[in-house]
Amino acid sequence: MTDELPDGLPELRASDADREQVSEVLRDALAEGRLDMEEFEERLEATYKARTYKELAPITRDLPAPGVTPPPVPTVSMVKGPAVETGSWADRIVGSESCTSQWGVAIMSGFERKGRWTVPRKFNAFAFWGGGVIDLREANFANGEVIVNCVAIMGGMSVIVPPGVEVVVRGIGVMGGFDHREEGVQGDPGAPRVVVTGFAFWGGVGVERKVTKVERLRQKEERRLEKLERKAARQEELEESRRRALEGSGSGDLDHRDSLDEARSIHRAAMDQHRELMREHREARREERRERRDDRRGRDRDRD
């Protein structure tokens, strides 16, 4: 999709296929590091809101078209680094002690360790009247088993792990507690083991399992494409039922009634599927609101 459009074409209404073509270019740009996650989300949202070719064209104006070889990369690259692309577990267990960070401290404040960083064999965290976030979803690991030692005094910490990681919680709480909900989940073969230990006094240490934003967006895209495919299949069934009804109108009243009954049956099935899709859409919206609410609560907890 380019912004060089013939006269009259910019005002034409864009189809779902056109928007999907633009979103595919955006996904390729994200994977190649031409867009960071924030830019990708902004442009993808604009893509789905676009109604005409004129609105779609500027979204990919500065990106290479599919199948076009981009110019050579300059010596000093001005391209932003790729947003969160994680490899296999074997690639992420680096076996090195040259770690990005060994500890985190929050005294009447907060700290965060997230994004691309290397978790040491033992990471120490301390919070006093403050909070911390230790996000391992995009991290590498210095060893197949790492220890996250959390000491929370009148404060709180949150340890976020990706799916597939085994979690063991061994912390002690006095008028406080450690979250054990993620224990007992079988880890993927070759995945690291995260042991959460420490002490909580009038505070708490939470452990939760989340996918990355990129993975969550990919799953959302897959669900959207599946809905489009179901919609197209239902449309084909309805068209086929209409065709049969018209063909049967000249072959006797009985065949005509059978064709009409079949058309009505398919129509009822299509309406049921439409209601199901609306229900899935409402559930997806509720899930997004819950995620935003949880993020706000986490930020508020860190500030407190």
PDB file of N, CA, C and O in Angstrom, residues 242-278:
ATOM      1  N   ARG A 242     -28.742 -19.514  -1.144  1.00  0.00           N
ATOM      2  CA  ARG A 242     -29.563 -18.695  -2.035  1.00  0.00           C
ATOM      3  C   ARG A 242     -29.588 -19.286  -3.439  1.00  0.00           C
ATOM      4  O   ARG A 242     -30.626 -19.327  -4.110  1.00  0.00           O
ATOM      5  N   ARG A 243     -28.404 -19.730  -3.880  1.00  0.00           N
ATOM      6  CA  ARG A 243     -28.325 -20.305  -5.219  1.00  0.00           C
ATOM      7  C   ARG A 243     -29.196 -21.553  -5.316  1.00  0.00           C
ATOM      8  O   ARG A 243     -29.935 -21.742  -6.289  1.00  0.00           O
ATOM      9  N   ARG A 244     -29.132 -22.405  -4.296  1.00  0.00           N
ATOM     10  CA  ARG A 244     -29.950 -23.617  -4.314  1.00  0.00           C
ATOM     11  C   ARG A 244     -31.434 -23.279  -4.269  1.00  0.00           C
ATOM     12  O   ARG A 244     -32.258 -23.956  -4.908  1.00  0.00           O
ATOM     13  N   ALA A 245     -31.778 -22.254  -3.503  1.00  0.00           N
ATOM     14  CA  ALA A 245     -33.184 -21.864  -3.419  1.00  0.00           C
ATOM     15  C   ALA A 245     -33.698 -21.390  -4.767  1.00  0.00           C
ATOM     16  O   ALA A 245     -34.816 -21.721  -5.183  1.00  0.00           O
ATOM     17  N   LEU A 246     -32.879 -20.615  -5.479  1.00  0.00           N
ATOM     18  CA  LEU A 246     -33.290 -20.129  -6.796  1.00  0.00           C
ATOM     19  C   LEU A 246     -33.388 -21.273  -7.794  1.00  0.00           C
ATOM     20  O   LEU A 246     -34.303 -21.320  -8.617  1.00  0.00           O
ATOM     21  N   GLU A 247     -32.431 -22.207  -7.735  1.00  0.00           N
ATOM     22  CA  GLU A 247     -32.475 -23.344  -8.638  1.00  0.00           C
ATOM     23  C   GLU A 247     -33.670 -24.239  -8.358  1.00  0.00           C
ATOM     24  O   GLU A 247     -34.278 -24.806  -9.270  1.00  0.00           O
ATOM     25  N   GLY A 248     -34.003 -24.368  -7.073  1.00  0.00           N
ATOM     26  CA  GLY A 248     -35.110 -25.238  -6.715  1.00  0.00           C
ATOM     27  C   GLY A 248     -36.472 -24.632  -6.973  1.00  0.00           C
ATOM     28  O   GLY A 248     -37.483 -25.342  -6.945  1.00  0.00           O
ATOM     29  N   SER A 249     -36.517 -23.318  -7.237  1.00  0.00           N
ATOM     30  CA  SER A 249     -37.817 -22.671  -7.453  1.00  0.00           C
ATOM     31  C   SER A 249     -38.499 -23.161  -8.718  1.00  0.00           C
ATOM     32  O   SER A 249     -39.717 -23.094  -8.836  1.00  0.00           O
ATOM     33  N   GLY A 250     -37.761 -23.712  -9.681  1.00  0.00           N
ATOM     34  CA  GLY A 250     -38.364 -24.177 -10.919  1.00  0.00           C
ATOM     35  C   GLY A 250     -38.534 -25.679 -10.977  1.00  0.00           C
ATOM     36  O   GLY A 250     -38.919 -26.204 -12.022  1.00  0.00           O
ATOM     37  N   SER A 251     -38.252 -26.417  -9.916  1.00  0.00           N
ATOM     38  CA  SER A 251     -38.313 -27.876  -9.951  1.00  0.00           C
ATOM     39  C   SER A 251     -39.376 -28.445  -9.032  1.00  0.00           C
ATOM     40  O   SER A 251     -39.237 -29.541  -8.531  1.00  0.00           O
ATOM     41  N   GLY A 252     -40.410 -27.678  -8.748  1.00  0.00           N
ATOM     42  CA  GLY A 252     -41.503 -28.204  -7.943  1.00  0.00           C
ATOM     43  C   GLY A 252     -41.572 -27.568  -6.576  1.00  0.00           C
ATOM     44  O   GLY A 252     -40.574 -27.070  -6.059  1.00  0.00           O
ATOM     45  N   ASP A 253     -42.788 -27.595  -6.002  1.00  0.00           N
ATOM     46  CA  ASP A 253     -42.994 -26.952  -4.702  1.00  0.00           C
ATOM     47  C   ASP A 253     -42.213 -27.645  -3.594  1.00  0.00           C
ATOM     48  O   ASP A 253     -41.707 -26.982  -2.682  1.00  0.00           O
ATOM     49  N   LEU A 254     -42.102 -28.999  -3.664  1.00  0.00           N
ATOM     50  CA  LEU A 254     -41.416 -29.724  -2.589  1.00  0.00           C
ATOM     51  C   LEU A 254     -39.942 -29.348  -2.542  1.00  0.00           C
ATOM     52  O   LEU A 254     -39.388 -29.054  -1.474  1.00  0.00           O
ATOM     53  N   ASP A 255     -39.290 -29.355  -3.718  1.00  0.00           N
ATOM     54  CA  ASP A 255     -37.880 -28.958  -3.746  1.00  0.00           C
ATOM     55  C   ASP A 255     -37.707 -27.520  -3.322  1.00  0.00           C
ATOM     56  O   ASP A 255     -36.727 -27.157  -2.663  1.00  0.00           O
ATOM     57  N   HIS A 256     -38.668 -26.681  -3.702  1.00  0.00           N
ATOM     58  CA  HIS A 256     -38.593 -25.274  -3.323  1.00  0.00           C
ATOM     59  C   HIS A 256     -38.669 -25.126  -1.804  1.00  0.00           C
ATOM     60  O   HIS A 256     -37.898 -24.371  -1.206  1.00  0.00           O
ATOM     61  N   ARG A 257     -39.605 -25.851  -1.177  1.00  0.00           N
ATOM     62  CA  ARG A 257     -39.709 -25.773   0.275  1.00  0.00           C
ATOM     63  C   ARG A 257     -38.452 -26.299   0.949  1.00  0.00           C
ATOM     64  O   ARG A 257     -37.983 -25.743   1.941  1.00  0.00           O
ATOM     65  N   ASP A 258     -37.880 -27.390   0.403  1.00  0.00           N
ATOM     66  CA  ASP A 258     -36.638 -27.916   0.968  1.00  0.00           C
ATOM     67  C   ASP A 258     -35.516 -26.900   0.879  1.00  0.00           C
ATOM     68  O   ASP A 258     -34.722 -26.729   1.816  1.00  0.00           O
ATOM     69  N   SER A 259     -35.437 -26.203  -0.246  1.00  0.00           N
ATOM     70  CA  SER A 259     -34.378 -25.204  -0.422  1.00  0.00           C
ATOM     71  C   SER A 259     -34.554 -24.048   0.547  1.00  0.00           C
ATOM     72  O   SER A 259     -33.596 -23.548   1.140  1.00  0.00           O
ATOM     73  N   LEU A 260     -35.823 -23.631   0.704  1.00  0.00           N
ATOM     74  CA  LEU A 260     -36.072 -22.533   1.638  1.00  0.00           C
ATOM     75  C   LEU A 260     -35.770 -22.947   3.077  1.00  0.00           C
ATOM     76  O   LEU A 260     -35.207 -22.168   3.858  1.00  0.00           O
ATOM     77  N   ASP A 261     -36.150 -24.174   3.437  1.00  0.00           N
ATOM     78  CA  ASP A 261     -35.838 -24.661   4.781  1.00  0.00           C
ATOM     79  C   ASP A 261     -34.334 -24.711   5.007  1.00  0.00           C
ATOM     80  O   ASP A 261     -33.842 -24.359   6.097  1.00  0.00           O
ATOM     81  N   GLU A 262     -33.600 -25.150   3.992  1.00  0.00           N
ATOM     82  CA  GLU A 262     -32.138 -25.197   4.123  1.00  0.00           C
ATOM     83  C   GLU A 262     -31.555 -23.803   4.272  1.00  0.00           C
ATOM     84  O   GLU A 262     -30.658 -23.566   5.089  1.00  0.00           O
ATOM     85  N   ALA A 263     -32.095 -22.855   3.511  1.00  0.00           N
ATOM     86  CA  ALA A 263     -31.612 -21.472   3.609  1.00  0.00           C
ATOM     87  C   ALA A 263     -31.885 -20.897   4.989  1.00  0.00           C
ATOM     88  O   ALA A 263     -31.036 -20.221   5.585  1.00  0.00           O
ATOM     89  N   ARG A 264     -33.087 -21.167   5.503  1.00  0.00           N
ATOM     90  CA  ARG A 264     -33.416 -20.671   6.841  1.00  0.00           C
ATOM     91  C   ARG A 264     -32.503 -21.296   7.898  1.00  0.00           C
ATOM     92  O   ARG A 264     -32.075 -20.633   8.844  1.00  0.00           O
ATOM     93  N   SER A 265     -32.228 -22.592   7.736  1.00  0.00           N
ATOM     94  CA  SER A 265     -31.360 -23.276   8.699  1.00  0.00           C
ATOM     95  C   SER A 265     -29.960 -22.671   8.689  1.00  0.00           C
ATOM     96  O   SER A 265     -29.360 -22.424   9.744  1.00  0.00           O
ATOM     97  N   ILE A 266     -29.426 -22.438   7.506  1.00  0.00           N
ATOM     98  CA  ILE A 266     -28.087 -21.839   7.408  1.00  0.00           C
ATOM     99  C   ILE A 266     -28.098 -20.426   7.977  1.00  0.00           C
ATOM    100  O   ILE A 266     -27.156 -19.994   8.646  1.00  0.00           O
ATOM    101  N   HIS A 267     -29.194 -19.694   7.710  1.00  0.00           N
ATOM    102  CA  HIS A 267     -29.284 -18.334   8.242  1.00  0.00           C
ATOM    103  C   HIS A 267     -29.300 -18.343   9.768  1.00  0.00           C
ATOM    104  O   HIS A 267     -28.623 -17.527  10.416  1.00  0.00           O
ATOM    105  N   ARG A 268     -30.059 -19.259  10.350  1.00  0.00           N
ATOM    106  CA  ARG A 268     -30.071 -19.356  11.818  1.00  0.00           C
ATOM    107  C   ARG A 268     -28.687 -19.700  12.359  1.00  0.00           C
ATOM    108  O   ARG A 268     -28.256 -19.145  13.382  1.00  0.00           O
ATOM    109  N   ALA A 269     -27.983 -20.616  11.670  1.00  0.00           N
ATOM    110  CA  ALA A 269     -26.629 -20.964  12.112  1.00  0.00           C
ATOM    111  C   ALA A 269     -25.702 -19.763  12.015  1.00  0.00           C
ATOM    112  O   ALA A 269     -24.863 -19.530  12.891  1.00  0.00           O
ATOM    113  N   ALA A 270     -25.873 -18.987  10.945  1.00  0.00           N
ATOM    114  CA  ALA A 270     -25.033 -17.794  10.789  1.00  0.00           C
ATOM    115  C   ALA A 270     -25.316 -16.785  11.894  1.00  0.00           C
ATOM    116  O   ALA A 270     -24.390 -16.157  12.435  1.00  0.00           O
ATOM    117  N   MET A 271     -26.589 -16.614  12.261  1.00  0.00           N
ATOM    118  CA  MET A 271     -26.921 -15.693  13.337  1.00  0.00           C
ATOM    119  C   MET A 271     -26.353 -16.179  14.665  1.00  0.00           C
ATOM    120  O   MET A 271     -25.857 -15.383  15.467  1.00  0.00           O
ATOM    121  N   ASP A 272     -26.403 -17.486  14.902  1.00  0.00           N
ATOM    122  CA  ASP A 272     -25.816 -18.029  16.129  1.00  0.00           C
ATOM    123  C   ASP A 272     -24.313 -17.770  16.168  1.00  0.00           C
ATOM    124  O   ASP A 272     -23.756 -17.392  17.216  1.00  0.00           O
ATOM    125  N   GLN A 273     -23.645 -17.974  15.046  1.00  0.00           N
ATOM    126  CA  GLN A 273     -22.209 -17.733  14.998  1.00  0.00           C
ATOM    127  C   GLN A 273     -21.901 -16.254  15.171  1.00  0.00           C
ATOM    128  O   GLN A 273     -20.899 -15.885  15.785  1.00  0.00           O
ATOM    129  N   HIS A 274     -22.771 -15.389  14.602  1.00  0.00           N
ATOM    130  CA  HIS A 274     -22.576 -13.952  14.783  1.00  0.00           C
ATOM    131  C   HIS A 274     -22.696 -13.571  16.252  1.00  0.00           C
ATOM    132  O   HIS A 274     -21.881 -12.798  16.769  1.00  0.00           O
ATOM    133  N   ARG A 275     -23.682 -14.131  16.954  1.00  0.00           N
ATOM    134  CA  ARG A 275     -23.802 -13.843  18.381  1.00  0.00           C
ATOM    135  C   ARG A 275     -22.589 -14.357  19.150  1.00  0.00           C
ATOM    136  O   ARG A 275     -22.129 -13.722  20.105  1.00  0.00           O
ATOM    137  N   GLU A 276     -22.055 -15.509  18.737  1.00  0.00           N
ATOM    138  CA  GLU A 276     -20.860 -16.044  19.385  1.00  0.00           C
ATOM    139  C   GLU A 276     -19.665 -15.114  19.181  1.00  0.00           C
ATOM    140  O   GLU A 276     -18.884 -14.866  20.111  1.00  0.00           O
ATOM    141  N   LEU A 277     -19.512 -14.601  17.959  1.00  0.00           N
ATOM    142  CA  LEU A 277     -18.411 -13.672  17.696  1.00  0.00           C
ATOM    143  C   LEU A 277     -18.559 -12.395  18.519  1.00  0.00           C
ATOM    144  O   LEU A 277     -17.567 -11.855  19.029  1.00  0.00           O
ATOM    145  N   MET A 278     -19.784 -11.888  18.649  1.00  0.00           N
ATOM    146  CA  MET A 278     -19.999 -10.702  19.464  1.00  0.00           C
ATOM    147  C   MET A 278     -19.643 -10.982  20.913  1.00  0.00           C
ATOM    148  O   MET A 278     -19.054 -10.135  21.602  1.00  0.00           O
TER     149      MET A 278
END
